[in-house]
Tab-separated table of N, CA, C and O in Angstrom:
chain	number	residue	atom	x	y	z
M	4	UNK	N	0.818	-1.194	0.000
M	4	UNK	CA	0.000	0.000	0.000
M	4	UNK	C	0.864	1.262	0.000
M	4	UNK	O	0.465	2.264	-0.561
M	5	UNK	N	2.039	1.198	0.611
M	5	UNK	CA	2.882	2.402	0.657
M	5	UNK	C	3.280	2.850	-0.745
M	5	UNK	O	3.281	4.042	-1.046
M	6	UNK	N	3.581	1.908	-1.630
M	6	UNK	CA	3.953	2.277	-2.994
M	6	UNK	C	2.761	2.847	-3.757
M	6	UNK	O	2.903	3.798	-4.514
M	7	UNK	N	1.579	2.272	-3.558
M	7	UNK	CA	0.391	2.780	-4.252
M	7	UNK	C	0.078	4.200	-3.825
M	7	UNK	O	-0.202	5.061	-4.652
M	8	UNK	N	0.158	4.475	-2.553
M	8	UNK	CA	-0.114	5.830	-2.064
M	8	UNK	C	0.971	6.788	-2.523
M	8	UNK	O	0.698	7.874	-3.009
M	9	UNK	N	2.213	6.380	-2.402
M	9	UNK	CA	3.320	7.268	-2.730
M	9	UNK	C	3.470	7.556	-4.202
M	9	UNK	O	3.984	8.599	-4.581
M	10	UNK	N	3.016	6.666	-5.046
M	10	UNK	CA	3.296	6.821	-6.468
M	10	UNK	C	2.090	7.199	-7.309
M	10	UNK	O	2.038	6.891	-8.481
M	11	UNK	N	1.127	7.871	-6.732
M	11	UNK	CA	0.147	8.402	-7.649
M	11	UNK	C	-1.295	8.496	-7.233
M	11	UNK	O	-2.079	9.067	-7.964
M	12	UNK	N	-1.687	7.968	-6.124
M	12	UNK	CA	-3.076	8.156	-5.744
M	12	UNK	C	-3.329	9.635	-5.505
M	12	UNK	O	-2.635	10.269	-4.730
M	13	UNK	N	-4.296	10.191	-6.171
M	13	UNK	CA	-4.653	11.585	-5.977
M	13	UNK	C	-6.017	11.633	-5.304
M	13	UNK	O	-7.048	11.655	-5.960
M	14	UNK	N	-6.008	11.602	-4.015
M	14	UNK	CA	-7.236	11.621	-3.236
M	14	UNK	C	-7.246	12.853	-2.345
M	14	UNK	O	-6.199	13.429	-2.055
M	15	UNK	N	-8.429	13.225	-1.910
M	15	UNK	CA	-8.536	14.319	-0.945
M	15	UNK	C	-8.242	13.761	0.437
M	15	UNK	O	-9.116	13.214	1.102
M	16	UNK	N	-6.975	13.863	0.838
M	16	UNK	CA	-6.530	13.278	2.105
M	16	UNK	C	-6.081	14.403	3.031
M	16	UNK	O	-5.266	15.236	2.656
M	17	UNK	N	-6.621	14.431	4.220
M	17	UNK	CA	-6.219	15.442	5.201
M	17	UNK	C	-4.971	15.003	5.948
M	17	UNK	O	-4.094	15.797	6.251
M	18	UNK	N	-4.892	13.697	6.270
M	18	UNK	CA	-3.788	13.254	7.117
M	18	UNK	C	-3.301	11.885	6.693
M	18	UNK	O	-4.083	11.043	6.267
M	19	UNK	N	-1.992	11.702	6.815
M	19	UNK	CA	-1.360	10.400	6.611
M	19	UNK	C	-0.864	9.929	7.967
M	19	UNK	O	-0.184	10.674	8.673
M	20	UNK	N	-1.212	8.707	8.322
M	20	UNK	CA	-0.710	8.100	9.556
M	20	UNK	C	0.065	6.855	9.137
M	20	UNK	O	-0.516	5.902	8.609
M	21	UNK	N	1.365	6.894	9.343
M	21	UNK	CA	2.193	5.728	9.029
M	21	UNK	C	1.950	4.662	10.086
M	21	UNK	O	2.184	4.900	11.270
M	22	UNK	N	1.497	3.508	9.655
M	22	UNK	CA	1.353	2.383	10.570
M	22	UNK	C	2.733	1.862	10.965
M	22	UNK	O	2.938	1.426	12.092
M	23	UNK	N	3.658	1.935	10.026
M	23	UNK	CA	5.008	1.438	10.245
M	23	UNK	C	5.940	2.196	9.311
M	23	UNK	O	5.525	2.689	8.271
M	24	UNK	N	7.201	2.262	9.653
M	24	UNK	CA	8.190	2.910	8.800
M	24	UNK	C	8.996	1.865	8.026
M	24	UNK	O	10.061	2.156	7.518
M	25	UNK	N	8.465	0.643	7.958
M	25	UNK	CA	9.122	-0.420	7.196
M	25	UNK	C	8.130	-0.983	6.186
M	25	UNK	O	6.920	-0.797	6.309
M	26	UNK	N	8.660	-1.649	5.163
M	26	UNK	CA	7.810	-2.299	4.166
M	26	UNK	C	8.528	-3.526	3.640
M	26	UNK	O	9.740	-3.674	3.782
M	27	UNK	N	7.774	-4.397	3.005
M	27	UNK	CA	8.331	-5.564	2.322
M	27	UNK	C	8.549	-5.148	0.875
M	27	UNK	O	7.637	-4.645	0.221
M	28	UNK	N	9.771	-5.309	0.378
M	28	UNK	CA	10.088	-4.865	-0.983
M	28	UNK	C	10.263	-6.009	-1.978
M	28	UNK	O	10.728	-5.801	-3.084
M	29	UNK	N	9.928	-7.205	-1.605
M	29	UNK	CA	10.106	-8.356	-2.491
M	29	UNK	C	11.329	-9.174	-2.126
M	29	UNK	O	11.363	-10.374	-2.299
M	30	UNK	N	12.378	-8.496	-1.625
M	30	UNK	CA	13.589	-9.189	-1.188
M	30	UNK	C	13.633	-9.356	0.321
M	30	UNK	O	14.421	-10.124	0.840
M	31	UNK	N	12.839	-8.593	1.012
M	31	UNK	CA	12.846	-8.634	2.467
M	31	UNK	C	12.145	-7.415	3.027
M	31	UNK	O	11.432	-6.696	2.327
M	32	UNK	N	12.377	-7.174	4.293
M	32	UNK	CA	11.777	-6.044	4.987
M	32	UNK	C	12.809	-4.918	5.039
M	32	UNK	O	13.956	-5.143	5.431
M	33	UNK	N	12.411	-3.726	4.599
M	33	UNK	CA	13.320	-2.579	4.583
M	33	UNK	C	12.629	-1.370	5.215
M	33	UNK	O	11.402	-1.277	5.223
M	34	UNK	N	13.443	-0.481	5.717
M	34	UNK	CA	12.933	0.775	6.266
M	34	UNK	C	12.636	1.725	5.106
M	34	UNK	O	13.386	1.798	4.141
M	35	UNK	N	11.529	2.446	5.186
M	35	UNK	CA	11.225	3.457	4.179
M	35	UNK	C	12.329	4.498	4.181
M	35	UNK	O	12.727	4.982	5.241
M	36	UNK	N	12.828	4.855	3.000
M	36	UNK	CA	13.866	5.890	2.956
M	36	UNK	C	13.222	7.274	2.993
M	36	UNK	O	12.002	7.415	2.899
M	37	UNK	N	14.060	8.289	3.156
M	37	UNK	CA	13.563	9.656	3.323
M	37	UNK	C	12.700	10.087	2.149
M	37	UNK	O	11.672	10.737	2.323
M	38	UNK	N	13.120	9.727	0.955
M	38	UNK	CA	12.381	10.107	-0.240
M	38	UNK	C	10.983	9.480	-0.248
M	38	UNK	O	9.995	10.154	-0.556
M	39	UNK	N	10.883	8.216	0.096
M	39	UNK	CA	9.592	7.525	0.124
M	39	UNK	C	8.678	8.123	1.191
M	39	UNK	O	7.486	8.326	0.958
M	40	UNK	N	9.238	8.414	2.365
M	40	UNK	CA	8.442	9.009	3.444
M	40	UNK	C	7.876	10.354	2.989
M	40	UNK	O	6.687	10.640	3.153
M	41	UNK	N	8.710	11.186	2.375
M	41	UNK	CA	8.238	12.498	1.915
M	41	UNK	C	7.220	12.361	0.792
M	41	UNK	O	6.257	13.124	0.728
M	42	UNK	N	7.418	11.410	-0.101
M	42	UNK	CA	6.480	11.193	-1.197
M	42	UNK	C	5.115	10.780	-0.670
M	42	UNK	O	4.089	11.304	-1.098
M	43	UNK	N	5.097	9.861	0.277
M	43	UNK	CA	3.834	9.395	0.857
M	43	UNK	C	3.190	10.505	1.681
M	43	UNK	O	2.001	10.784	1.553
M	44	UNK	N	3.969	11.160	2.514
M	44	UNK	CA	3.445	12.236	3.356
M	44	UNK	C	2.885	13.376	2.516
M	44	UNK	O	1.920	14.042	2.907
M	45	UNK	N	3.461	13.596	1.343
M	45	UNK	CA	3.014	14.669	0.467
M	45	UNK	C	1.630	14.458	-0.105
M	45	UNK	O	1.052	15.383	-0.690
M	46	UNK	N	1.058	13.280	0.059
M	46	UNK	CA	-0.302	13.025	-0.409
M	46	UNK	C	-1.339	13.695	0.482
M	46	UNK	O	-2.480	13.860	0.079
M	47	UNK	N	-0.955	14.047	1.683
M	47	UNK	CA	-1.882	14.725	2.596
M	47	UNK	C	-1.840	16.221	2.318
M	47	UNK	O	-0.776	16.827	2.283
M	48	UNK	N	-2.999	16.790	2.122
M	48	UNK	CA	-3.083	18.223	1.865
M	48	UNK	C	-2.638	18.539	0.452
M	48	UNK	O	-1.454	18.481	0.147
M	49	UNK	N	-3.566	18.809	-0.412
M	49	UNK	CA	-3.245	19.070	-1.815
M	49	UNK	C	-3.927	20.367	-2.238
M	49	UNK	O	-5.059	20.644	-1.866
M	50	UNK	N	-3.212	21.122	-3.034
M	50	UNK	CA	-3.796	22.329	-3.592
M	50	UNK	C	-5.054	21.955	-4.367
M	50	UNK	O	-5.114	20.902	-4.999
M	51	UNK	N	-6.048	22.806	-4.310
M	51	UNK	CA	-7.337	22.600	-4.995
M	51	UNK	C	-8.105	21.385	-4.479
M	51	UNK	O	-8.888	20.792	-5.206
M	52	UNK	N	-7.839	20.990	-3.245
M	52	UNK	CA	-8.624	19.917	-2.631
M	52	UNK	C	-9.317	20.509	-1.396
M	52	UNK	O	-8.989	21.616	-0.980
M	53	UNK	N	-10.246	19.793	-0.807
M	53	UNK	CA	-10.871	20.301	0.419
M	53	UNK	C	-9.875	20.473	1.576
M	53	UNK	O	-10.169	21.147	2.550
M	54	UNK	N	-8.695	19.867	1.453
M	54	UNK	CA	-7.687	19.914	2.515
M	54	UNK	C	-6.379	20.462	1.960
M	54	UNK	O	-5.463	19.703	1.648
M	55	UNK	N	-6.250	21.778	1.823
M	55	UNK	CA	-5.023	22.340	1.236
M	55	UNK	C	-3.784	22.195	2.124
M	55	UNK	O	-2.674	22.280	1.637
M	56	UNK	N	-3.987	21.961	3.406
M	56	UNK	CA	-2.866	21.746	4.328
M	56	UNK	C	-3.004	20.342	4.906
M	56	UNK	O	-4.055	19.985	5.415
M	57	UNK	N	-1.927	19.571	4.805
M	57	UNK	CA	-1.981	18.202	5.284
M	57	UNK	C	-1.260	18.007	6.604
M	57	UNK	O	-0.494	18.862	7.047
M	58	UNK	N	-1.528	16.874	7.213
M	58	UNK	CA	-0.893	16.493	8.468
M	58	UNK	C	-0.308	15.098	8.304
M	58	UNK	O	-0.851	14.269	7.574
M	59	UNK	N	0.792	14.841	8.980
M	59	UNK	CA	1.412	13.517	8.917
M	59	UNK	C	1.885	13.126	10.311
M	59	UNK	O	2.372	13.963	11.069
M	60	UNK	N	1.688	11.865	10.655
M	60	UNK	CA	2.148	11.344	11.936
M	60	UNK	C	2.370	9.843	11.783
M	60	UNK	O	2.244	9.297	10.692
M	61	UNK	N	2.708	9.178	12.873
M	61	UNK	CA	2.892	7.731	12.844
M	61	UNK	C	2.204	7.113	14.049
M	61	UNK	O	2.037	7.757	15.079
M	62	UNK	N	1.796	5.883	13.886
M	62	UNK	CA	1.070	5.181	14.941
M	62	UNK	C	1.949	4.878	16.143
M	62	UNK	O	1.537	5.025	17.286
M	63	UNK	N	3.183	4.478	15.877
M	63	UNK	CA	4.100	4.079	16.941
M	63	UNK	C	4.967	5.272	17.350
M	63	UNK	O	5.743	5.779	16.537
M	64	UNK	N	4.872	5.729	18.584
M	64	UNK	CA	5.689	6.870	19.024
M	64	UNK	C	7.195	6.650	18.828
M	64	UNK	O	7.939	7.610	18.646
M	65	UNK	N	7.633	5.398	18.803
M	65	UNK	CA	9.060	5.106	18.597
M	65	UNK	C	9.517	5.511	17.193
M	65	UNK	O	10.709	5.720	16.965
M	66	UNK	N	8.585	5.632	16.249
M	66	UNK	CA	8.920	6.026	14.874
M	66	UNK	C	8.945	7.538	14.671
M	66	UNK	O	9.368	8.012	13.621
M	67	UNK	N	8.478	8.291	15.647
M	67	UNK	CA	8.321	9.736	15.470
M	67	UNK	C	9.647	10.446	15.184
M	67	UNK	O	9.708	11.323	14.324
M	68	UNK	N	10.709	10.064	15.854
M	68	UNK	CA	12.011	10.700	15.622
M	68	UNK	C	12.458	10.485	14.169
M	68	UNK	O	12.932	11.422	13.509
M	69	UNK	N	12.278	9.269	13.664
M	69	UNK	CA	12.667	8.991	12.278
M	69	UNK	C	11.780	9.771	11.298
M	69	UNK	O	12.265	10.309	10.308
M	70	UNK	N	10.497	9.862	11.588
M	70	UNK	CA	9.591	10.634	10.741
M	70	UNK	C	10.025	12.102	10.690
M	70	UNK	O	10.100	12.696	9.612
M	71	UNK	N	10.336	12.684	11.830
M	71	UNK	CA	10.812	14.078	11.874
M	71	UNK	C	12.092	14.237	11.058
M	71	UNK	O	12.246	15.215	10.316
M	72	UNK	N	13.006	13.292	11.215
M	72	UNK	CA	14.270	13.350	10.468
M	72	UNK	C	14.011	13.292	8.962
M	72	UNK	O	14.584	14.068	8.192
M	73	UNK	N	13.138	12.383	8.544
M	73	UNK	CA	12.819	12.259	7.120
M	73	UNK	C	12.194	13.540	6.584
M	73	UNK	O	12.553	14.015	5.496
M	74	UNK	N	11.263	14.101	7.321
M	74	UNK	CA	10.550	15.284	6.837
M	74	UNK	C	11.442	16.519	6.797
M	74	UNK	O	11.192	17.437	6.030
M	75	UNK	N	12.491	16.538	7.599
M	75	UNK	CA	13.372	17.710	7.611
M	75	UNK	C	14.595	17.544	6.713
M	75	UNK	O	15.400	18.456	6.584
M	76	UNK	N	14.727	16.380	6.075
M	76	UNK	CA	15.861	16.120	5.195
M	76	UNK	C	15.573	16.650	3.794
M	76	UNK	O	14.505	16.401	3.234
M	77	UNK	N	16.511	17.394	3.236
M	77	UNK	CA	16.389	17.838	1.852
M	77	UNK	C	16.771	16.701	0.923
M	77	UNK	O	17.793	16.049	1.110
M	78	UNK	N	15.960	16.481	-0.076
M	78	UNK	CA	16.233	15.467	-1.084
M	78	UNK	C	16.911	16.178	-2.257
M	78	UNK	O	16.372	17.156	-2.780
M	79	UNK	N	18.091	15.724	-2.667
M	79	UNK	CA	18.784	16.401	-3.774
M	79	UNK	C	17.951	16.360	-5.061
M	79	UNK	O	17.314	15.356	-5.372
M	80	UNK	N	17.977	17.463	-5.781
M	80	UNK	CA	17.266	17.529	-7.062
M	80	UNK	C	17.971	16.669	-8.100
M	80	UNK	O	19.192	16.545	-8.082
M	81	UNK	N	17.204	16.121	-8.996
M	81	UNK	CA	17.762	15.361	-10.114
M	81	UNK	C	18.272	16.368	-11.129
M	81	UNK	O	17.534	17.242	-11.579
M	82	UNK	N	19.541	16.284	-11.476
M	82	UNK	CA	20.147	17.240	-12.399
M	82	UNK	C	19.960	16.830	-13.857
M	82	UNK	O	19.861	17.664	-14.745
M	83	UNK	N	19.946	15.538	-14.112
M	83	UNK	CA	19.783	15.032	-15.472
M	83	UNK	C	18.950	13.762	-15.445
M	83	UNK	O	18.969	13.032	-14.475
M	84	UNK	N	18.301	13.530	-16.542
M	84	UNK	CA	17.573	12.279	-16.718
M	84	UNK	C	17.671	11.888	-18.181
M	84	UNK	O	17.869	12.746	-19.045
M	85	UNK	N	17.582	10.650	-18.455
M	85	UNK	CA	17.663	10.193	-19.840
M	85	UNK	C	16.779	8.993	-20.072
M	85	UNK	O	16.433	8.283	-19.152
M	86	UNK	N	16.437	8.802	-21.310
M	86	UNK	CA	15.671	7.637	-21.714
M	86	UNK	C	16.513	6.817	-22.669
M	86	UNK	O	17.122	7.357	-23.596
M	87	UNK	N	16.534	5.540	-22.455
M	87	UNK	CA	17.266	4.631	-23.317
M	87	UNK	C	16.289	3.743	-24.063
M	87	UNK	O	15.248	3.363	-23.505
M	88	UNK	N	16.588	3.400	-25.280
M	88	UNK	CA	15.669	2.503	-26.003
M	88	UNK	C	15.680	1.122	-25.361
M	88	UNK	O	16.672	0.692	-24.790
M	89	UNK	N	14.554	0.474	-25.448
M	89	UNK	CA	14.458	-0.877	-24.883
M	89	UNK	C	14.371	-1.911	-25.981
M	89	UNK	O	14.088	-1.642	-27.099
């Protein structure tokens, strides 16, 4: 569900509550990286929606420090991108 929410669901969401900061990626269990946390959290509060300002939190208080760290981390901009023929 984390990938579905993070990669394109456009819903009117006021708040995101992380049940966990880990996910199964097919190879095992991994911690969500900063980019994924910000992508998912960014689904809460969208311009031109009933909720223009979003809220984000986590169910487990032990995850709160990591959530704060992720949300305050700057993600480097992509400088170049390319497409290769397949």
